[in-house]
Coordinates of C-alpha atoms in Angstrom, one line a residue:
M130 CA 3.7 5.1 33.3
A131 CA 2.4 1.7 34.6
F132 CA 2.2 -1.2 32.4
S133 CA -1.6 -1.7 32.9
R134 CA -2.2 1.9 31.4
R135 CA 0.0 0.9 28.4
L136 CA -1.8 -2.2 28.0
I137 CA -5.1 -0.3 27.8
G138 CA -3.5 1.9 25.1
V139 CA -2.6 -1.0 23.1
S140 CA -6.2 -2.4 23.4
I141 CA -7.6 0.8 22.3
L142 CA -5.2 1.1 19.3
S143 CA -5.8 -2.5 18.3
C144 CA -9.5 -1.7 18.2
L145 CA -9.1 1.3 16.1
L146 CA -6.8 -0.7 13.8
L147 CA -9.4 -3.4 13.3
L148 CA -12.1 -0.6 12.8
S149 CA -9.8 0.9 10.1
S150 CA -9.6 -2.5 8.4
T151 CA -13.3 -2.9 8.6
A152 CA -13.7 0.4 7.0
T153 CA -11.4 -0.6 4.2
G154 CA -13.3 -3.7 3.7
D155 CA -16.7 -2.1 3.7
D156 CA -15.4 0.4 1.3
D157 CA -14.9 -2.5 -1.1
I158 CA -18.6 -3.6 -2.0
S159 CA -17.7 -6.5 -4.3
R160 CA -19.1 -9.8 -3.8
A161 CA -18.6 -13.2 -5.5
A162 CA -19.9 -13.0 -9.0
P163 CA -22.7 -15.3 -10.0
A164 CA -21.9 -18.1 -12.4
N165 CA -24.3 -16.9 -15.1
A166 CA -25.2 -13.6 -16.2
S167 CA -28.7 -12.2 -16.1
R168 CA -31.0 -9.6 -17.5
S169 CA -32.2 -8.5 -14.1
C170 CA -31.5 -5.1 -12.4
N171 CA -30.4 -6.7 -9.3
N172 CA -26.8 -7.7 -10.2
P173 CA -24.4 -7.1 -7.3
Y174 CA -22.2 -4.0 -7.3
R175 CA -18.8 -5.0 -7.9
M176 CA -15.5 -3.1 -7.9
V177 CA -14.1 -3.4 -11.4
L178 CA -10.5 -2.7 -12.7
V179 CA -10.3 -0.9 -16.0
K180 CA -6.8 -2.0 -17.4
L181 CA -5.3 0.4 -19.9
W182 CA -3.0 -0.1 -22.8
I183 CA -1.6 3.1 -24.5
D184 CA -0.1 2.4 -28.0
G185 CA 0.3 -1.2 -27.1
A186 CA 2.2 -0.5 -23.9
E187 CA 0.3 -1.5 -20.7
H188 CA -0.5 1.3 -18.3
E189 CA -1.8 1.5 -14.8
S190 CA -5.3 0.4 -14.0
I191 CA -8.3 2.5 -13.1
G192 CA -10.7 1.5 -10.4
G193 CA -14.5 1.3 -11.2
L194 CA -17.9 0.1 -10.3
S195 CA -20.2 -2.4 -12.1
A196 CA -24.0 -1.4 -12.6
A197 CA -27.0 -3.4 -11.3
F198 CA -27.7 -4.3 -14.9
G199 CA -25.8 -5.8 -17.8
S200 CA -23.5 -8.7 -18.2
L201 CA -21.2 -9.7 -15.3
L202 CA -17.5 -9.2 -15.7
S203 CA -15.0 -12.1 -15.6
T204 CA -13.0 -12.4 -12.3
D205 CA -9.6 -12.7 -14.2
T206 CA -7.9 -11.4 -17.3
K207 CA -7.7 -14.7 -19.1
N208 CA -11.3 -14.5 -20.1
S209 CA -11.5 -10.6 -20.7
P210 CA -11.1 -9.1 -24.1
R211 CA -8.8 -6.4 -24.7
L212 CA -10.7 -3.7 -26.8
P213 CA -10.1 -0.3 -28.1
A214 CA -11.8 2.5 -26.3
T215 CA -14.1 5.1 -28.4
Y216 CA -16.0 8.0 -27.5
T217 CA -19.7 8.1 -28.3
K218 CA -20.9 11.2 -30.1
P219 CA -22.7 12.9 -28.7
L220 CA -20.5 12.4 -25.7
N221 CA -23.4 12.0 -23.3
G222 CA -24.3 8.7 -25.2
C223 CA -28.0 9.4 -25.0
S224 CA -28.7 9.0 -28.6
S225 CA -27.1 6.9 -31.7
S226 CA -23.4 7.6 -32.0
S227 CA -22.0 8.9 -35.2
F228 CA -18.7 7.2 -34.3
K229 CA -18.4 3.4 -35.1
L230 CA -18.7 1.6 -31.8
T231 CA -18.6 -2.0 -32.9
G232 CA -16.1 -4.1 -31.2
S233 CA -15.0 -1.3 -29.0
I234 CA -15.5 -0.2 -25.4
A235 CA -17.7 3.0 -25.6
L236 CA -16.9 5.9 -23.4
A237 CA -19.7 8.3 -22.4
L238 CA -20.0 11.2 -19.9
R239 CA -22.5 11.2 -17.2
G240 CA -25.7 13.4 -17.5
Q241 CA -28.6 14.3 -19.9
C242 CA -30.2 10.7 -19.6
D243 CA -30.2 7.8 -17.3
F244 CA -27.7 5.0 -17.3
L245 CA -29.8 2.3 -18.7
T246 CA -30.5 4.5 -21.7
K247 CA -26.9 5.1 -22.3
A248 CA -26.0 1.4 -22.0
M249 CA -28.9 0.5 -24.5
V250 CA -27.8 3.0 -27.1
A251 CA -24.2 1.8 -26.8
Q252 CA -25.2 -1.8 -27.2
A253 CA -27.4 -1.1 -30.2
G254 CA -24.4 0.6 -31.9
G255 CA -22.5 -2.7 -31.5
A256 CA -20.3 -1.8 -28.6
A257 CA -19.0 -4.6 -26.5
G258 CA -19.1 -2.7 -23.4
I259 CA -19.7 0.9 -22.0
V260 CA -17.7 2.9 -19.4
L261 CA -19.5 5.8 -18.0
I262 CA -17.5 8.7 -16.7
N263 CA -18.9 10.3 -13.5
D264 CA -18.8 14.1 -13.2
Q265 CA -17.6 13.9 -9.6
E266 CA -14.5 11.8 -7.9
D267 CA -16.7 9.1 -6.4
L268 CA -18.1 5.9 -8.0
V269 CA -21.9 6.2 -8.3
E270 CA -24.2 3.1 -7.9
M271 CA -25.9 2.7 -11.3
A272 CA -29.5 1.1 -10.7
C273 CA -32.3 0.8 -13.3
P274 CA -34.6 3.8 -13.5
N275 CA -38.1 3.7 -12.1
N276 CA -37.5 0.6 -9.9
S277 CA -37.5 -1.6 -13.0
T278 CA -36.6 -5.1 -12.5
V279 CA -35.6 -6.3 -15.9
S280 CA -33.3 -4.8 -18.5
N281 CA -32.3 -5.7 -21.9
V282 CA -28.8 -4.9 -21.6
T283 CA -26.3 -7.8 -22.3
I284 CA -22.9 -5.8 -22.4
P285 CA -21.0 -5.0 -19.3
V286 CA -21.6 -1.6 -17.9
V287 CA -18.9 0.2 -15.6
T288 CA -18.6 3.6 -14.2
I289 CA -15.2 5.3 -13.3
S290 CA -14.5 8.7 -11.5
K291 CA -14.0 12.0 -13.2
A292 CA -10.1 11.5 -12.4
G293 CA -10.2 8.2 -14.2
G294 CA -11.9 9.6 -17.2
D295 CA -9.4 12.6 -17.3
V296 CA -6.6 10.0 -17.6
I297 CA -8.3 8.3 -20.6
D298 CA -9.2 11.5 -22.2
K299 CA -5.6 12.9 -22.0
Y300 CA -4.3 10.0 -24.1
I301 CA -7.1 10.1 -26.6
S302 CA -6.9 13.8 -27.1
A303 CA -3.2 13.3 -27.9
G304 CA -4.0 10.9 -30.6
K305 CA -2.8 7.9 -28.7
K306 CA -4.4 4.4 -29.3
V307 CA -6.2 3.5 -26.1
E308 CA -7.3 -0.1 -25.3
I309 CA -9.2 -1.2 -22.4
M310 CA -9.8 -4.4 -20.6
L311 CA -12.8 -4.7 -17.9
Y312 CA -12.6 -7.4 -15.3
S313 CA -13.7 -7.8 -11.7
P314 CA -11.2 -9.7 -9.6
D315 CA -12.7 -11.3 -6.4
R316 CA -11.3 -9.9 -3.2
P317 CA -9.8 -12.4 -0.6
I318 CA -11.6 -13.0 2.5
V319 CA -8.7 -11.9 4.6
D320 CA -6.8 -8.8 3.6
Y321 CA -3.3 -10.2 4.4
S322 CA -1.8 -6.6 4.0
A323 CA -4.0 -5.0 6.5
M324 CA -3.5 -7.8 8.8
F325 CA 0.3 -7.5 8.4
I326 CA 0.1 -3.8 9.1
W327 CA -1.8 -4.5 12.3
M328 CA 0.7 -7.1 13.4
M329 CA 3.4 -4.6 13.0
A330 CA 1.6 -1.7 14.6
V331 CA 0.6 -3.8 17.7
G332 CA 3.9 -5.8 18.0
T333 CA 5.7 -2.4 18.0
I334 CA 3.4 -1.2 20.9
F335 CA 3.7 -4.3 22.7
C336 CA 7.6 -4.3 22.6
A337 CA 7.8 -0.6 23.5
S338 CA 5.6 -1.4 26.6
F339 CA 7.7 -4.4 27.7
W340 CA 10.9 -2.5 27.2
S341 CA 9.7 0.4 29.4
E342 CA 8.7 -2.0 32.1
F343 CA 12.1 -3.7 31.8
T344 CA 14.0 -0.3 32.2
T345 CA 11.6 1.0 34.7
S346 CA 12.5 -2.3 36.9
K347 CA 16.2 -1.5 36.5
E348 CA 15.7 2.0 37.6
N349 CA 13.8 0.8 40.7
D350 CA 16.6 -1.6 41.6
F351 CA 19.1 1.3 41.3
N352 CA 16.9 3.6 43.5
E353 CA 16.8 0.9 46.2
Q354 CA 20.5 0.8 46.4
S355 CA 20.8 4.6 46.3
P356 CA 20.9 6.3 49.8
E357 CA 19.3 9.5 48.4
V358 CA 16.0 7.7 47.7
I359 CA 13.3 8.5 50.2
A360 CA 11.7 5.2 51.5
G361 CA 8.2 4.8 50.1
G362 CA 8.5 7.6 47.5
S363 CA 8.8 5.5 44.5
R364 CA 5.8 3.3 45.5
E365 CA 3.7 6.3 45.9
E366 CA 4.5 7.7 42.5
D367 CA 3.7 4.2 41.0
D368 CA 0.5 4.0 42.8
K369 CA -0.5 7.4 41.2
E370 CA 0.2 6.0 37.7
I371 CA -1.9 2.8 38.1
L372 CA -5.2 2.8 36.2
N373 CA -7.9 0.7 37.7
I374 CA -10.3 -1.0 35.2
T375 CA -13.7 -1.6 36.7
T376 CA -16.7 -3.6 35.1
K377 CA -18.3 -0.3 34.3
S378 CA -15.3 1.1 32.2
A379 CA -15.0 -2.2 30.3
F380 CA -18.6 -2.3 29.5
V381 CA -18.3 1.3 28.3
F382 CA -15.4 0.3 26.2
V383 CA -17.2 -2.6 24.5
I384 CA -20.2 -0.1 23.8
T385 CA -18.0 2.4 22.3
A386 CA -16.4 0.0 19.9
S387 CA -19.6 -1.3 18.8
T388 CA -21.0 2.0 18.2
F389 CA -18.0 2.8 15.9
L390 CA -18.6 -0.3 14.0
L391 CA -22.3 0.8 13.5
L392 CA -21.2 4.1 12.4
L393 CA -18.7 2.7 9.9
Y394 CA -21.6 0.6 8.4
F395 CA -24.2 3.5 8.0
F396 CA -22.2 6.5 7.8
M397 CA -18.9 5.7 6.1
S398 CA -17.2 8.7 4.4
S399 CA -14.0 10.4 4.0
W400 CA -14.5 12.6 7.2
F401 CA -15.1 9.4 9.3
V402 CA -11.7 8.0 7.9
W403 CA -10.0 11.0 9.1
L404 CA -11.7 10.9 12.5
L405 CA -10.2 7.5 12.8
I406 CA -6.9 8.5 12.0
I407 CA -7.0 11.4 14.6
L408 CA -8.1 8.9 17.2
F409 CA -5.2 6.5 16.2
A410 CA -2.8 9.4 16.5
I411 CA -4.2 10.2 20.0
G412 CA -4.0 6.6 21.0
G413 CA -0.4 6.4 19.9
V414 CA 0.5 9.7 21.9
E415 CA -1.1 8.0 25.0
V416 CA 0.8 4.8 24.9
L417 CA 4.1 6.7 24.5
K418 CA 3.4 8.8 27.5

């Protein structure tokens, strides 16, 4: 395979890797936290870490999402309290809880009433925060109902997925003491892990391309010294493998990449991630031909 074709494959793979990194970045909708909390319904949606302790032993964290209302969480653990987790009763959290919530993180299930009502009920019961457990595996964006612009909620409000709720429920049902810490760390501007993976992938492809070109040149030198090789045969074969890039093809490539970026921005979902994985695999196969 000619080196120019491999170089095109490298470019395609590089673009797909960058698109994948963009997809990962877009999935994290956190932003830098404002300095002061407000009672507005326009707080930024931020990714949250729900840190767990089970009977005093630290457990793995659960990912969550903050609401558009309520107080803003600290970006580090130093300023975040570690509090016991308590289910509301009723579990939907739509009315005053018969369980004591003072000084604890309230746990409530999604449904029966809006998110703002659940948060206000938990706050009235003395809860220091509330974690709403979704009935699906995604993280729902919790906004104020009826296009409200002001809320009276001053406690942090966080949602977690059904799977995250199942983890907490497993320990509480077993009679273990569950403690929770809520905080929202700032994400770095540059994702160094994604950059490192990109460098590894592209570096491997480049090395493979140069190695193939190096071994091909050795084979050509050997064929030139071999009497069995028909003059001009190797050149004709190389000519067939050369891929000419025109201005039109380069323009189409740029338009295609831009289209993918727009699709990632507007239609980001799990099926689109799988599409990128398939395209990445196809690009890898083409490069290795």
